[in-house]
């Protein structure tokens, strides 16, 4: 992580000018020094409590003894240190115990934890859960549930998927029925009994906190007793593991939520992943089966409310994927600098009498290291830029805030999915650099790959994000968000083209922007979503590459024209790699998008 800190500081201050946020009333008590203190604290906790135990939590997976989930002591200590740091409430108002820290700094600080050990976790779901309740909950729901999550007393989850439905939330079958004639009079919110099953619930059962606050999507039956089909019938409920009173005190009664089993995944093995049964009667509440839940917002608006948490989590997953890519890059870079193997080729071929050279001296190793650096540092810059847009949306002038909102709408699918694919590719390159050792557990790179492979599925699969990008985000509000992004890209091009050493990159980016724009129009030429979305994933790959190239070019504008530091030279070279080796892939991806190629969509099932 010693390399991570200077990279973060360059991006935060030399590029994004995050210290200027202190000129805004909300952040006026802060300074670059206070930001530095936050980074210091998080870096220290990650180094001492997370990194040394990354392999331990991978091999000592959570286990269920029939009564409770058992986690390594190291996980408890890391969680306690994270809570004590105050980072759960770092971005919140002073009057609820927060630091009023910019999200830009919070996001940057979080990368220390995810780089050190993503599977120990850093409160991503708890923070998102509490933020959702701040946005959509009642005053009492905020006080009883959200504030106790920010303090670390309670933790939080999001319960969407079901065994029979997967990502198809239209098919959610968990039922919520009014609990008694006085159900609407409960001070914690309209009270319902929930019955159903939720699958793949991260942190769904543990003893790291006093209580677990589940946010559960369920459907309220109509007067005929049937569930409303589609997403219109989905509502959102607070379903605590242990029931509480209006002061947030545990009543001593457990809710009717049972752990049906632990899922044992490829990666993130230190995080409990669960199948939960709601309302099966194992823990009857007041003499009857059914998990007690309190309605959030209005009936039928559950998915709208949940998107508040889902979008936040998508940026978090993009950061996790980026951090894992960086962890693999740092590990393979260290290995390449120390591993002697092979000899350089000269005019007469290789001279076996000469001593071996370190593998970092071979061009192909440099290619793989540059690939990792270009993917991961480019993704990190994009994610921090998104975090900066969040701050702009919340504290900027009205027009700037609205533009930030629109840009985030367009960029969020990319920020989640592009790092999840290409930082995973970086992890694959890290394994390759280590050769046979890369596949062994004696070195960490295979674990980074396994952990990162989950992120293409976390918070909406790659295909779902691609369909969201092409099917909704680039056409929403008459394409206003896409036009706004194109304007920002063109502004970077106009600045860069005036600098001779960046002009070639600027011209290449301009051509890529035109190609993506033309492909977007061609994809929708028939007006038929099925035609457009048949090749949504190649579109996402091309669009993501465009965004990363733009990000790299904008980063280069923060460098001196003649680099004086090795790190500046490294950024110039990584950007050059991306423009020379990666950006030329865009036309190939867009070919099938522009022609609305139906090869995949029309493939007969029996021909496979």
Coordinates of C-alpha atoms in Angstrom, one line a residue:
X1 CA 0.0 0.0 0.0
X2 CA 3.0 2.3 0.1
X3 CA 2.5 2.9 -3.6
X4 CA -1.2 3.5 -3.2
X5 CA -0.9 6.6 -0.9
X6 CA 1.0 8.8 -3.4
X7 CA -1.3 7.8 -6.2
X8 CA -4.3 8.7 -4.2
X9 CA -2.8 12.1 -3.2
X10 CA -1.9 12.9 -6.7
X11 CA -5.4 12.1 -8.0
X12 CA -7.1 13.9 -5.0
X13 CA -5.1 17.1 -5.0
X14 CA -3.2 17.6 -8.2
X15 CA -6.0 16.4 -10.4
X16 CA -9.4 16.6 -8.7
X17 CA -8.4 19.5 -6.4
X18 CA -10.4 17.9 -3.5
X19 CA -8.9 20.4 -1.1
X20 CA -11.0 23.2 -2.7
X21 CA -14.1 21.5 -1.3
X22 CA -13.1 23.0 2.1
X23 CA -14.3 26.4 0.6
X24 CA -17.9 25.1 0.8
X25 CA -19.8 25.6 4.0
X26 CA -20.4 21.9 4.7
X27 CA -16.7 21.2 4.6
X28 CA -15.4 24.5 6.0
X29 CA -14.0 22.9 9.2
X30 CA -11.8 20.6 7.1
X31 CA -8.4 21.2 5.5
X32 CA -5.9 19.2 3.6
X33 CA -4.4 18.3 7.0
X34 CA -7.6 16.8 8.3
X35 CA -8.0 14.9 5.1
X36 CA -4.5 13.6 5.5
X37 CA -5.2 12.5 9.1
X38 CA -8.2 10.5 7.9
X39 CA -6.0 8.8 5.3
X40 CA -3.3 8.2 7.9
X41 CA -5.8 6.5 10.2
X42 CA -7.3 4.3 7.6
X43 CA -4.0 3.3 6.1
X44 CA -2.7 2.3 9.5
X45 CA -5.8 0.3 10.4
X46 CA -5.7 -1.5 7.0
X47 CA -2.0 -2.2 7.4
X48 CA -2.3 -3.5 11.0
X49 CA -5.7 -5.1 11.2
X50 CA -6.6 -6.1 7.6
X51 CA -3.6 -6.9 5.4
X52 CA -1.9 -9.5 7.8
X53 CA -5.1 -11.5 7.9
X54 CA -6.2 -11.6 4.3
X55 CA -5.1 -15.1 3.8
X56 CA -6.4 -16.2 7.2
X57 CA -10.0 -15.2 6.4
X58 CA -9.7 -16.9 3.0
X59 CA -8.8 -20.2 4.5
X60 CA -10.8 -20.0 7.8
X61 CA -14.2 -19.5 6.2
X62 CA -17.3 -18.6 8.3
X63 CA -18.9 -21.6 9.8
X64 CA -22.3 -22.2 11.4
X65 CA -22.5 -24.3 14.6
X66 CA -26.2 -24.6 14.5
X67 CA -26.7 -21.5 16.7
X68 CA -24.3 -18.9 15.5
X69 CA -21.9 -18.0 12.7
X70 CA -18.2 -18.2 13.8
X71 CA -15.7 -15.8 12.3
X72 CA -12.0 -15.6 13.1
X73 CA -11.0 -13.3 15.9
X74 CA -9.1 -11.2 13.4
X75 CA -12.4 -10.3 11.7
X76 CA -13.9 -9.1 15.0
X77 CA -10.8 -7.0 15.7
X78 CA -10.7 -5.4 12.2
X79 CA -14.4 -4.6 12.4
X80 CA -14.0 -3.0 15.9
X81 CA -11.1 -0.9 14.7
X82 CA -13.1 0.2 11.7
X83 CA -16.0 1.2 13.8
X84 CA -13.7 3.0 16.3
X85 CA -12.3 5.0 13.4
X86 CA -15.6 6.7 12.8
X87 CA -15.6 5.9 9.1
X88 CA -19.1 4.4 9.2
X89 CA -20.5 7.9 9.8
X90 CA -17.7 9.9 8.3
X91 CA -19.8 11.7 5.6
X92 CA -22.7 12.4 8.0
X93 CA -23.8 15.6 9.7
X94 CA -22.1 16.7 12.9
X95 CA -25.4 16.5 14.8
X96 CA -25.7 12.8 14.3
X97 CA -22.1 12.0 15.1
X98 CA -20.6 12.4 11.7
X99 CA -17.5 14.3 10.5
X100 CA -19.1 16.0 7.4
X101 CA -16.2 14.5 5.4
X102 CA -16.5 14.8 1.6
X103 CA -17.4 11.5 0.0
X104 CA -14.3 12.0 -2.2
X105 CA -12.1 11.6 0.8
X106 CA -14.2 8.8 2.3
X107 CA -14.0 6.8 -1.0
X108 CA -10.2 7.3 -1.2
X109 CA -9.7 6.2 2.4
X110 CA -11.8 3.1 1.8
X111 CA -9.4 1.8 -0.8
X112 CA -6.9 1.1 1.9
X113 CA -9.2 -1.5 3.4
X114 CA -10.3 -3.1 0.1
X115 CA -6.7 -3.3 -1.1
X116 CA -5.6 -4.9 2.2
X117 CA -8.5 -7.4 2.5
X118 CA -11.8 -6.9 0.6
X119 CA -13.3 -10.0 2.3
X120 CA -13.0 -8.6 5.8
X121 CA -15.1 -5.7 4.7
X122 CA -15.4 -2.1 5.6
X123 CA -19.1 -1.4 6.2
X124 CA -20.2 -0.8 2.6
X125 CA -23.6 -2.4 3.1
X126 CA -24.1 -0.9 6.5
X127 CA -23.4 2.6 5.3
X128 CA -25.6 2.2 2.2
X129 CA -28.4 0.8 4.3
X130 CA -28.3 3.7 6.7
X131 CA -28.1 6.3 3.9
X132 CA -31.2 4.8 2.3
X133 CA -33.1 5.2 5.6
X134 CA -31.9 8.8 5.9
X135 CA -33.3 9.4 2.4
X136 CA -36.6 7.5 2.6
X137 CA -37.3 6.5 6.2
X138 CA -39.4 8.3 8.9
X139 CA -37.8 10.4 11.6
X140 CA -38.1 7.5 14.0
X141 CA -36.8 4.9 11.5
X142 CA -33.7 7.2 11.0
X143 CA -33.1 7.6 14.8
X144 CA -33.7 3.9 15.8
X145 CA -32.1 2.1 12.8
X146 CA -29.9 4.4 10.7
X147 CA -28.1 6.2 13.6
X148 CA -27.4 2.9 15.3
X149 CA -25.9 1.6 12.1
X150 CA -23.7 4.7 11.8
X151 CA -22.5 4.2 15.4
X152 CA -21.6 0.5 14.7
X153 CA -24.1 -0.9 17.2
X154 CA -26.1 -2.4 14.3
X155 CA -25.0 -3.6 10.9
X156 CA -27.0 -3.6 7.7
X157 CA -27.8 -5.7 4.6
X158 CA -29.8 -5.5 1.4
X159 CA -32.1 -8.5 0.7
X160 CA -33.1 -8.5 -3.0
X161 CA -32.4 -11.8 -4.7
X162 CA -34.4 -15.0 -4.2
X163 CA -33.5 -18.6 -5.1
X164 CA -36.1 -18.8 -7.9
X165 CA -35.7 -15.2 -9.2
X166 CA -32.0 -14.3 -9.2
X167 CA -31.5 -10.9 -10.8
X168 CA -35.2 -10.9 -12.1
X169 CA -36.7 -8.8 -9.3
X170 CA -40.1 -8.8 -11.1
X171 CA -40.3 -12.4 -9.8
X172 CA -39.8 -11.6 -6.1
X173 CA -42.2 -13.8 -4.2
X174 CA -41.6 -12.8 -0.6
X175 CA -45.0 -11.8 0.9
X176 CA -45.7 -9.0 3.4
X177 CA -49.1 -9.0 5.0
X178 CA -50.5 -6.5 7.5
X179 CA -49.8 -7.6 11.1
X180 CA -53.1 -7.1 12.9
X181 CA -55.8 -4.4 12.6
X182 CA -53.5 -1.8 14.2
X183 CA -50.6 -2.5 11.8
X184 CA -50.6 1.1 10.5
X185 CA -50.3 2.6 14.0
X186 CA -46.9 1.2 14.9
X187 CA -44.5 4.1 15.7
X188 CA -41.7 2.3 13.8
X189 CA -43.8 2.3 10.6
X190 CA -46.7 0.2 9.2
X191 CA -46.0 -3.3 10.6
X192 CA -46.1 -6.4 8.4
X193 CA -45.4 -10.1 8.6
X194 CA -42.9 -11.3 6.0
X195 CA -42.6 -14.8 4.6
X196 CA -40.1 -15.8 1.9
X197 CA -36.5 -16.7 1.2
X198 CA -33.6 -14.4 0.3
X199 CA -30.4 -15.7 -1.3
X200 CA -26.8 -14.4 -1.6
X201 CA -27.2 -12.0 1.3
X202 CA -23.8 -10.8 2.3
X203 CA -23.2 -10.3 6.0
X204 CA -26.7 -11.8 6.6
X205 CA -25.7 -13.5 9.8
X206 CA -22.8 -12.8 12.3
X207 CA -22.1 -11.5 15.7
X208 CA -20.0 -8.5 14.8
X209 CA -22.7 -6.1 16.0
X210 CA -25.6 -6.1 18.5
X211 CA -28.2 -6.4 15.7
X212 CA -28.6 -6.8 11.9
X213 CA -30.9 -4.5 10.0
X214 CA -32.2 -6.2 6.9
X215 CA -33.7 -4.1 4.1
X216 CA -36.0 -6.5 2.4
X217 CA -37.9 -6.3 -0.9
X218 CA -41.3 -8.0 -0.7
X219 CA -44.8 -7.7 -2.2
X220 CA -48.0 -6.8 -0.4
X221 CA -50.9 -9.0 -1.7
X222 CA -53.9 -7.3 -3.2
X223 CA -57.4 -7.6 -2.0
X224 CA -57.7 -10.9 -3.9
X225 CA -54.7 -12.3 -2.0
X226 CA -52.5 -12.4 -5.2
X227 CA -49.2 -10.6 -5.6
X228 CA -49.0 -7.8 -8.1
X229 CA -46.8 -9.0 -11.0
X230 CA -43.7 -7.1 -12.1
X231 CA -41.8 -4.5 -10.1
X232 CA -44.8 -2.2 -9.5
X233 CA -45.8 -4.4 -6.6
X234 CA -42.5 -4.4 -4.7
X235 CA -42.3 -2.6 -1.4
X236 CA -39.4 -2.1 1.0
X237 CA -39.3 -3.2 4.7
X238 CA -36.9 -2.9 7.7
X239 CA -36.7 -6.3 9.2
X240 CA -34.3 -6.4 12.2
X241 CA -32.8 -9.7 13.3
X242 CA -33.7 -8.7 16.9
X243 CA -36.7 -6.6 17.7
X244 CA -36.2 -3.1 19.2
X245 CA -38.3 -0.5 21.0
X246 CA -38.7 3.1 19.9
X247 CA -35.4 4.0 21.6
X248 CA -33.5 1.4 19.7
X249 CA -33.1 -0.9 22.7
X250 CA -33.2 -4.6 22.1
X251 CA -36.5 -6.0 23.5
X252 CA -35.0 -9.5 24.0
X253 CA -37.2 -11.0 21.4
X254 CA -35.7 -12.5 18.2
X255 CA -37.4 -11.9 14.9
X256 CA -38.5 -14.8 12.8
X257 CA -35.4 -14.9 10.6
X258 CA -33.5 -18.2 10.2
X259 CA -30.2 -18.9 8.6
X260 CA -30.9 -21.7 6.1
X261 CA -27.3 -22.1 5.1
X262 CA -24.0 -20.4 4.2
X263 CA -22.9 -20.1 0.6
X264 CA -19.3 -21.0 0.0
X265 CA -18.1 -18.7 -2.9
X266 CA -15.1 -18.6 -5.0
X267 CA -13.8 -15.5 -3.3
X268 CA -14.7 -13.0 -0.6
X269 CA -14.6 -16.1 1.6
X270 CA -14.2 -14.0 4.8
X271 CA -17.6 -12.4 4.4
X272 CA -20.6 -14.5 5.4
X273 CA -22.9 -15.1 2.5
X274 CA -26.3 -16.5 3.4
X275 CA -29.6 -18.0 2.5
X276 CA -32.2 -16.5 4.9
X277 CA -35.7 -17.8 5.6
X278 CA -38.1 -15.1 6.7
X279 CA -41.2 -16.1 8.6
X280 CA -40.8 -19.9 8.5
X281 CA -41.8 -20.1 12.2
X282 CA -38.5 -21.2 13.7
X283 CA -38.5 -18.1 15.9
X284 CA -42.2 -17.3 16.4
X285 CA -42.9 -13.6 17.2
X286 CA -45.7 -13.0 19.7
X287 CA -46.9 -16.6 19.3
X288 CA -47.1 -16.6 15.5
X289 CA -44.8 -17.2 12.5
X290 CA -43.8 -14.4 10.2
X291 CA -40.9 -11.9 10.4
X292 CA -41.9 -8.5 11.7
X293 CA -41.1 -5.8 9.2
X294 CA -41.7 -2.0 9.0
X295 CA -42.6 -0.4 5.7
X296 CA -40.2 2.2 4.3
X297 CA -41.8 4.8 2.1
X298 CA -45.0 4.0 0.4
X299 CA -46.3 0.6 -0.8
X300 CA -45.2 -0.3 -4.3
X301 CA -42.2 2.1 -4.2
X302 CA -39.7 -0.4 -2.8
X303 CA -37.5 -0.6 -5.8
X304 CA -37.2 3.1 -6.2
X305 CA -36.1 3.4 -2.6
X306 CA -33.7 0.5 -2.9
X307 CA -32.0 2.0 -5.9
X308 CA -30.6 4.7 -3.5
X309 CA -28.6 1.9 -1.9
X310 CA -27.9 -0.1 -5.0
X311 CA -26.4 2.9 -6.9
X312 CA -24.2 3.7 -3.9
X313 CA -23.1 0.0 -3.7
X314 CA -22.3 0.0 -7.4
X315 CA -19.7 2.7 -6.9
X316 CA -18.4 0.7 -3.9
X317 CA -18.1 -2.5 -5.9
X318 CA -16.2 -0.6 -8.6
X319 CA -13.8 0.6 -6.0
X320 CA -13.5 -2.9 -4.6
X321 CA -12.7 -4.3 -8.0
X322 CA -10.2 -1.5 -8.6
X323 CA -8.5 -2.1 -5.2
X324 CA -8.1 -5.8 -5.9
X325 CA -6.6 -5.1 -9.3
X326 CA -4.2 -2.7 -7.6
X327 CA -3.3 -5.3 -5.0
X328 CA -2.4 -7.8 -7.7
X329 CA -0.4 -5.2 -9.6
X330 CA 1.7 -4.3 -6.6
X331 CA 2.3 -7.9 -5.8
X332 CA 3.3 -8.8 -9.4
X333 CA 5.5 -5.7 -9.7
X334 CA 7.4 -6.6 -6.6
X335 CA 7.9 -10.2 -7.8
X336 CA 9.0 -9.0 -11.3
X337 CA 11.6 -6.7 -9.7
X338 CA 13.1 -9.6 -7.7
X339 CA 12.7 -12.7 -9.8
X340 CA 15.8 -13.5 -12.0
X341 CA 14.9 -15.6 -15.1
X342 CA 16.1 -15.6 -18.7
X343 CA 18.6 -13.5 -20.6
X344 CA 18.1 -10.7 -23.1
X345 CA 18.2 -11.4 -26.8
X346 CA 21.1 -9.8 -28.6
X347 CA 22.3 -9.8 -32.3
X348 CA 23.7 -13.3 -31.8
X349 CA 20.7 -14.5 -29.7
X350 CA 20.9 -15.3 -26.0
X351 CA 24.3 -15.8 -24.4
X352 CA 23.9 -18.5 -21.7
X353 CA 27.2 -17.5 -20.2
X354 CA 25.7 -14.2 -19.0
X355 CA 23.9 -14.0 -15.7
X356 CA 20.1 -14.1 -15.6
X357 CA 18.2 -10.8 -15.6
X358 CA 15.2 -9.9 -13.5
X359 CA 12.0 -10.6 -15.4
X360 CA 11.0 -6.9 -15.2
X361 CA 13.7 -6.4 -17.9
X362 CA 11.7 -8.4 -20.4
X363 CA 9.4 -6.5 -22.8
X364 CA 6.5 -8.8 -22.3
X365 CA 6.6 -8.5 -18.5
X366 CA 6.6 -4.7 -19.0
X367 CA 3.6 -5.1 -21.3
X368 CA 1.6 -7.0 -18.6
X369 CA 2.6 -4.6 -15.9
X370 CA 1.7 -1.6 -18.0
X371 CA -1.7 -3.2 -18.8
X372 CA -2.4 -3.6 -15.1
X373 CA -1.3 -0.1 -14.3
X374 CA -3.4 1.4 -17.1
X375 CA -6.5 -0.5 -16.1
X376 CA -6.3 -0.1 -12.4
X377 CA -5.0 3.5 -12.0
X378 CA -7.4 4.6 -14.8
X379 CA -10.3 2.9 -13.0
X380 CA -9.2 4.5 -9.7
X381 CA -9.2 7.9 -11.3
X382 CA -12.7 7.3 -12.7
X383 CA -14.1 6.1 -9.3
X384 CA -12.7 9.1 -7.5
X385 CA -14.1 11.3 -10.1
X386 CA -17.5 9.8 -9.5
X387 CA -17.1 10.3 -5.8
X388 CA -16.2 14.0 -6.6
X389 CA -19.5 14.2 -8.6
X390 CA -21.4 12.9 -5.6
X391 CA -20.0 15.8 -3.5
X392 CA -20.9 18.2 -6.4
X393 CA -24.4 16.9 -6.5
X394 CA -24.9 17.4 -2.8
X395 CA -23.0 20.7 -2.2
X396 CA -22.6 22.4 -5.6
X397 CA -24.6 25.3 -7.1
X398 CA -27.9 24.2 -8.6
X399 CA -26.8 23.9 -12.2
X400 CA -23.5 22.2 -11.3
X401 CA -25.4 19.8 -9.0
X402 CA -27.9 18.8 -11.7
X403 CA -25.1 18.2 -14.2
X404 CA -23.3 16.1 -11.6
X405 CA -26.5 14.1 -11.1
X406 CA -26.8 13.5 -14.9
X407 CA -23.2 12.5 -15.3
X408 CA -23.5 10.0 -12.4
X409 CA -26.5 8.5 -14.1
X410 CA -24.5 7.8 -17.2
X411 CA -21.2 6.9 -15.5
X412 CA -22.5 4.6 -12.6
X413 CA -23.0 1.5 -14.8
X414 CA -19.5 2.0 -16.2
X415 CA -18.0 2.7 -12.8
X416 CA -19.4 -0.6 -11.5
X417 CA -18.8 -2.9 -14.5
X418 CA -15.7 -1.7 -16.3
X419 CA -13.4 -2.2 -13.3
X420 CA -15.1 -5.5 -12.5
X421 CA -14.1 -6.8 -15.9
X422 CA -10.7 -5.1 -16.7
X423 CA -9.3 -5.1 -13.2
X424 CA -10.1 -8.8 -13.1
X425 CA -8.0 -9.0 -16.3
X426 CA -5.3 -7.1 -14.4
X427 CA -5.4 -9.9 -11.8
X428 CA -5.1 -12.5 -14.5
X429 CA -2.0 -10.7 -15.9
X430 CA -0.6 -10.6 -12.3
X431 CA -0.9 -14.4 -12.2
X432 CA 0.8 -14.7 -15.5
X433 CA 3.8 -12.7 -14.4
X434 CA 4.3 -15.1 -11.5
X435 CA 4.1 -18.0 -13.8
X436 CA 3.5 -21.3 -12.1
X437 CA 3.9 -19.7 -8.7
X438 CA 0.9 -17.5 -9.5
X439 CA -1.4 -20.4 -9.3
X440 CA -0.3 -21.4 -5.8
X441 CA -1.5 -20.2 -2.5
X442 CA 2.1 -19.4 -1.5
X443 CA 1.5 -16.1 -3.3
X444 CA -1.5 -13.8 -3.0
X445 CA -2.3 -13.1 -6.6
X446 CA -4.6 -16.2 -7.1
X447 CA -6.7 -15.0 -4.2
X448 CA -7.0 -11.5 -5.6
X449 CA -8.3 -13.0 -8.8
X450 CA -10.8 -15.2 -7.0
X451 CA -12.0 -12.3 -4.9
X452 CA -12.4 -10.0 -7.9
X453 CA -14.2 -12.6 -10.1
X454 CA -17.3 -12.0 -7.9
X455 CA -17.5 -8.3 -8.8
X456 CA -18.8 -8.9 -12.3
X457 CA -21.9 -10.3 -10.5
X458 CA -22.1 -8.2 -7.4
X459 CA -24.8 -5.4 -7.5
X460 CA -26.1 -6.3 -11.0
X461 CA -24.3 -8.4 -13.5
X462 CA -22.1 -7.1 -16.3
X463 CA -24.9 -7.8 -18.7
X464 CA -27.5 -6.0 -16.6
X465 CA -25.3 -2.9 -16.3
X466 CA -24.7 -2.9 -20.0
X467 CA -28.4 -3.1 -20.7
X468 CA -29.0 -0.2 -18.2
X469 CA -26.3 1.9 -19.9
X470 CA -27.5 1.4 -23.5
X471 CA -31.2 0.8 -22.7
X472 CA -31.7 3.6 -20.3
X473 CA -28.9 5.9 -19.3
X474 CA -27.7 7.1 -22.7
X475 CA -31.2 7.8 -23.9
X476 CA -32.8 9.2 -20.7
X477 CA -34.0 12.8 -20.8
X478 CA -33.6 12.9 -24.5
X479 CA -30.0 11.8 -24.3
X480 CA -29.1 14.9 -22.2
X481 CA -26.7 12.9 -20.0
X482 CA -24.8 11.5 -22.9
X483 CA -24.5 14.9 -24.5
X484 CA -23.3 16.4 -21.2
X485 CA -20.6 13.6 -21.0
X486 CA -19.6 14.3 -24.7
X487 CA -19.2 18.0 -23.8
X488 CA -16.9 17.1 -20.9
X489 CA -14.8 14.8 -23.2
X490 CA -14.6 17.5 -25.9
X491 CA -13.4 20.0 -23.3
X492 CA -10.6 17.7 -22.3
X493 CA -9.7 17.1 -26.0
X494 CA -9.6 20.9 -26.7
X495 CA -7.2 21.5 -23.8
X496 CA -5.0 18.5 -24.7
X497 CA -4.8 19.1 -28.4
X498 CA -2.9 22.4 -27.7
X499 CA -0.1 20.4 -26.1
X500 CA 2.1 18.7 -28.7
X501 CA 2.9 15.7 -26.6
X502 CA -0.8 15.0 -26.0
X503 CA -2.3 16.0 -29.4
X504 CA -2.1 12.4 -30.8
X505 CA -4.0 11.1 -27.8
X506 CA -6.6 13.9 -28.1
X507 CA -7.2 13.1 -31.8
X508 CA -7.6 9.4 -31.1
X509 CA -10.1 10.2 -28.3
X510 CA -12.1 12.5 -30.6
X511 CA -12.4 9.7 -33.1
X512 CA -13.5 7.2 -30.4
X513 CA -16.2 9.7 -29.2
X514 CA -17.6 10.0 -32.7
X515 CA -17.6 6.3 -33.1
X516 CA -19.5 5.7 -29.8
X517 CA -22.0 8.4 -30.7
X518 CA -22.6 7.0 -34.2
X519 CA -23.0 3.4 -32.7
X520 CA -25.5 4.7 -30.1
X521 CA -27.7 6.1 -32.9
X522 CA -27.4 3.0 -35.1
X523 CA -28.2 0.7 -32.2
X524 CA -31.5 2.5 -31.7
X525 CA -32.2 3.1 -35.4
X526 CA -35.2 0.7 -35.5
X527 CA -36.6 1.9 -32.2
X528 CA -36.8 -1.7 -31.0
X529 CA -35.1 -2.3 -27.7
X530 CA -34.4 -6.0 -28.6
X531 CA -32.4 -4.9 -31.6
X532 CA -30.4 -2.3 -29.6
X533 CA -29.7 -4.4 -26.5
X534 CA -28.7 -7.6 -28.3
X535 CA -25.1 -6.3 -28.2
X536 CA -25.2 -4.2 -25.1
X537 CA -22.1 -5.8 -23.6
X538 CA -19.8 -4.9 -26.5
X539 CA -21.3 -1.4 -26.3
X540 CA -20.4 -1.3 -22.6
X541 CA -16.8 -2.3 -23.3
X542 CA -16.4 0.3 -26.0
X543 CA -18.1 3.0 -23.9
X544 CA -16.0 2.1 -20.9
X545 CA -12.8 2.3 -22.8
X546 CA -13.8 5.7 -24.1
X547 CA -14.5 6.9 -20.5
X548 CA -11.2 5.5 -19.2
X549 CA -9.2 7.0 -22.1
X550 CA -10.9 10.4 -21.4
X551 CA -10.0 10.0 -17.7
X552 CA -6.4 9.2 -18.5
X553 CA -6.1 12.2 -20.9
X554 CA -7.6 14.5 -18.3
X555 CA -5.2 13.1 -15.7
X556 CA -2.2 13.8 -18.0
X557 CA -3.3 17.5 -18.1
X558 CA -2.4 17.7 -14.4
X559 CA 1.2 16.6 -15.1
X560 CA 4.1 18.8 -16.2
X561 CA 4.8 18.6 -19.9
X562 CA 8.3 17.3 -19.1
X563 CA 8.0 14.9 -16.1
X564 CA 10.6 15.2 -13.4
X565 CA 9.5 12.4 -11.2
X566 CA 9.4 8.7 -12.0
X567 CA 5.7 8.5 -11.0
X568 CA 4.8 11.2 -13.6
X569 CA 6.7 9.2 -16.2
X570 CA 4.8 6.1 -15.1
X571 CA 1.5 7.9 -15.6
X572 CA 2.5 9.1 -19.1
X573 CA 3.5 5.6 -20.1
X574 CA 0.4 3.9 -18.7
X575 CA -1.8 6.4 -20.6
X576 CA 0.2 5.8 -23.7
X577 CA -0.2 2.1 -23.3
X578 CA -4.0 2.6 -23.0
X579 CA -4.2 4.8 -26.1
X580 CA -1.9 2.6 -28.2
X581 CA -3.0 -0.9 -27.1
X582 CA -6.6 -0.5 -25.8
X583 CA -8.4 2.3 -27.5
X584 CA -8.0 0.7 -30.9
X585 CA -10.3 -2.1 -29.8
X586 CA -13.3 0.2 -29.8
X587 CA -14.2 -0.1 -33.5
X588 CA -14.2 -3.9 -33.3
X589 CA -16.6 -3.8 -30.4
X590 CA -18.9 -1.3 -32.0
X591 CA -19.1 -3.1 -35.3
X592 CA -21.7 -5.5 -34.0
X593 CA -23.5 -2.7 -32.2
X594 CA -23.8 -0.5 -35.3
X595 CA -25.0 -3.3 -37.5
X596 CA -27.4 -4.6 -34.8
X597 CA -25.8 -8.0 -35.4
X598 CA -28.3 -10.7 -34.5
X599 CA -25.9 -13.6 -34.4
X600 CA -26.4 -14.1 -30.6
X601 CA -30.0 -13.1 -30.4
X602 CA -31.2 -15.4 -33.2
X603 CA -29.1 -18.5 -32.3
X604 CA -31.5 -21.5 -32.1
X605 CA -31.4 -23.3 -28.8
X606 CA -31.1 -26.7 -30.4
X607 CA -28.0 -25.5 -32.4
X608 CA -25.8 -25.2 -29.4

